Amino acid sequence: MNYFVNEKGYYGDFGGAYIPEMLYPNVEELRQNYLNIINDADFQKEFRALLKDYVGRPSPLYLAKRLSKKYNANIFLKREDLNHTGAHKINNTIGQILLAEKLGKKRIIAETGAGQHGVATATVCALRGLECVIYMGEVDIKRQAPNVARMKMLGATVISAVSGSKTLKDATNEAMRDWINNPVDTHYIIGSVVGPHPYPDMVAIFQSVISEETKKQLLEQTGSDQPDYVLACVGGGSNAMGMFYHFIEDEKVKLIAIEAAGKGVSSGFSAATTYLGKEGVLHGSRSILMQTADGQVVEPHSVSAGLDYPGIGPQHAHLFKTTRAEYVSITDEESLDAGLLLTKLEGIIPAIESAHALAHLEKMKFTGNENVVVCLSGRGDKDMETYMNHFGL
Ligand SMILES: *Cc1c(COP(=O)(O)O)cnc(C)c1O
């Protein structure tokens, strides 16, 4: 079984590049060049140096002793929350900005929902002195004021998307339009393992540093680089793909992806894509997405902005369909409780996205010897208002 992308840009039945003809030259330029650029020794040297000295990698693999005792297993947390800017997203934006420079691009565009990817993009643009334009829905600009301020302070221009529901999907449409109009000087940094080929593969490669480090750290700490289980939350799927990447072909390692059930999978307020979705095309690739019978995208819901997405990346769709990874879902309520539990037991306030992965531990049965790695994709600072309102703090 091949779990990685083939020469045509597909993962089994999923992937490809379903794009308007006007975007073809941009995507084709990327497709022809991305592997050569990424595999180049100078690129790797620069990428690795920035991950080390700017992002702060390797991120620790921390054996959470009190959490381990509670669940009767050895629970290791991969601490992406300790990265510069507070999440895994920076691994990808560092990679893509270096790639954009190699392609001779002078201007960067991106879309953002909650603003996390916008901030990670504006950060690397400031770092490299490139012009940065972030598209964001008008509604999200109001909801996420602190992240908008961060982007502006970092020098980005934030453009409000005022069509449709004025949220992420509309911001994505505006960014696409910009890219069509500026094919020569502009690179579009997509924030997850979604979009037309080669984006899902490119983003997975940049995020794969997560599992690369984890294997080394596990070997040092447990004497084996094979855990029994690897868990990660899935919005579009980039932290999960980075966390799974170097374990995928090792079928003894069980992979568990955690989606957001929102208020419950049958409530009409959910983002549990594999449970509710069907095969179709979203944002340039064939995958699984939440849609009505006539193919309209269903508005998702999750308490965590990062998981509030109606699809998953095509590689995830393939891992789901082949059953190489198990896909489960966790409600808003369960995730908030898990976030509070980690805080009380380990002194770590997780992003609510990451808390979805932690919440699944509650539903697993262990015998005391299992080694379990959970990707702690981000820190909870950005979520304090939600935690405070929910728990009446
Ligand atoms: C954006 C985000 C996610 C979801 O994105 P993926 O591409 O699925 O990883 C998860 N956790 C945090 C902290 C995020 O900021």
GROMACS .gro file of N, CA and C and ligand atoms in nm, residues 87-89 116 191-192 233-240 306-307 351 353-354 377-378 382, ligand 1:
model
   81
   87ALA      N    1   0.265   2.746   1.807
   87ALA     CA    2   0.201   2.629   1.746
   87ALA      C    3   0.293   2.570   1.638
   88HIS      N    4   0.245   2.462   1.577
   88HIS     CA    5   0.322   2.395   1.471
   88HIS      C    6   0.324   2.473   1.341
   89LYS      N    7   0.233   2.569   1.323
   89LYS     CA    8   0.216   2.631   1.191
   89LYS      C    9   0.344   2.696   1.137
  116GLN      N   10  -0.433   3.238   1.314
  116GLN     CA   11  -0.309   3.171   1.354
  116GLN      C   12  -0.213   3.156   1.235
  191GLY      N   13  -0.193   2.711   0.459
  191GLY     CA   14  -0.159   2.682   0.598
  191GLY      C   15  -0.179   2.541   0.646
  192SER      N   16  -0.231   2.451   0.561
  192SER     CA   17  -0.249   2.313   0.606
  192SER      C   18  -0.225   2.219   0.488
  233CYS      N   19  -0.485   1.599   1.663
  233CYS     CA   20  -0.612   1.657   1.618
  233CYS      C   21  -0.602   1.691   1.469
  234VAL      N   22  -0.718   1.699   1.404
  234VAL     CA   23  -0.723   1.728   1.260
  234VAL      C   24  -0.822   1.840   1.229
  235GLY      N   25  -0.767   1.950   1.176
  235GLY     CA   26  -0.853   2.053   1.116
  235GLY      C   27  -0.844   2.026   0.966
  236GLY      N   28  -0.745   2.088   0.901
  236GLY     CA   29  -0.709   2.047   0.766
  236GLY      C   30  -0.619   1.924   0.772
  237GLY      N   31  -0.540   1.916   0.880
  237GLY     CA   32  -0.462   1.795   0.904
  237GLY      C   33  -0.311   1.809   0.904
  238SER      N   34  -0.258   1.933   0.919
  238SER     CA   35  -0.112   1.945   0.904
  238SER      C   36  -0.032   1.901   1.027
  239ASN      N   37  -0.081   1.929   1.149
  239ASN     CA   38  -0.002   1.879   1.263
  239ASN      C   39  -0.012   1.728   1.269
  240ALA      N   40  -0.130   1.673   1.236
  240ALA     CA   41  -0.145   1.527   1.237
  240ALA      C   42  -0.056   1.464   1.130
  306GLY      N   43  -0.928   2.647   1.491
  306GLY     CA   44  -0.836   2.572   1.404
  306GLY      C   45  -0.895   2.443   1.350
  307LEU      N   46  -1.000   2.393   1.413
  307LEU     CA   47  -1.063   2.268   1.367
  307LEU      C   48  -1.195   2.293   1.295
  351ALA      N   49  -0.378   2.459   2.361
  351ALA     CA   50  -0.476   2.511   2.265
  351ALA      C   51  -0.596   2.417   2.267
  353GLU      N   52  -0.762   2.314   2.025
  353GLU     CA   53  -0.743   2.216   1.918
  353GLU      C   54  -0.672   2.093   1.975
  354SER      N   55  -0.557   2.117   2.038
  354SER     CA   56  -0.476   2.008   2.093
  354SER      C   57  -0.552   1.932   2.202
  377SER      N   58  -0.033   2.044   1.967
  377SER     CA   59  -0.007   2.130   1.850
  377SER      C   60   0.011   2.278   1.883
  378GLY      N   61  -0.046   2.324   1.997
  378GLY     CA   62  -0.031   2.467   2.028
  378GLY      C   63  -0.064   2.499   2.172
  382LYS      N   64  -0.420   3.190   2.332
  382LYS     CA   65  -0.519   3.247   2.240
  382LYS      C   66  -0.661   3.208   2.279
  394LIG     C1   67  -0.439   2.565   1.304
  394LIG     C2   68  -0.424   2.476   1.421
  394LIG     C3   69  -0.466   2.340   1.418
  394LIG     C4   70  -0.538   2.278   1.301
  394LIG     O1   71  -0.467   2.276   1.181
  394LIG     P1   72  -0.405   2.141   1.122
  394LIG     O2   73  -0.362   2.178   0.987
  394LIG     O3   74  -0.514   2.037   1.124
  394LIG     O4   75  -0.294   2.102   1.211
  394LIG     C5   76  -0.443   2.260   1.529
  394LIG     N1   77  -0.384   2.310   1.640
  394LIG     C6   78  -0.345   2.440   1.647
  394LIG     C7   79  -0.281   2.487   1.773
  394LIG     C8   80  -0.363   2.526   1.538
  394LIG     O5   81  -0.324   2.654   1.548
   0.00000   0.00000   0.00000
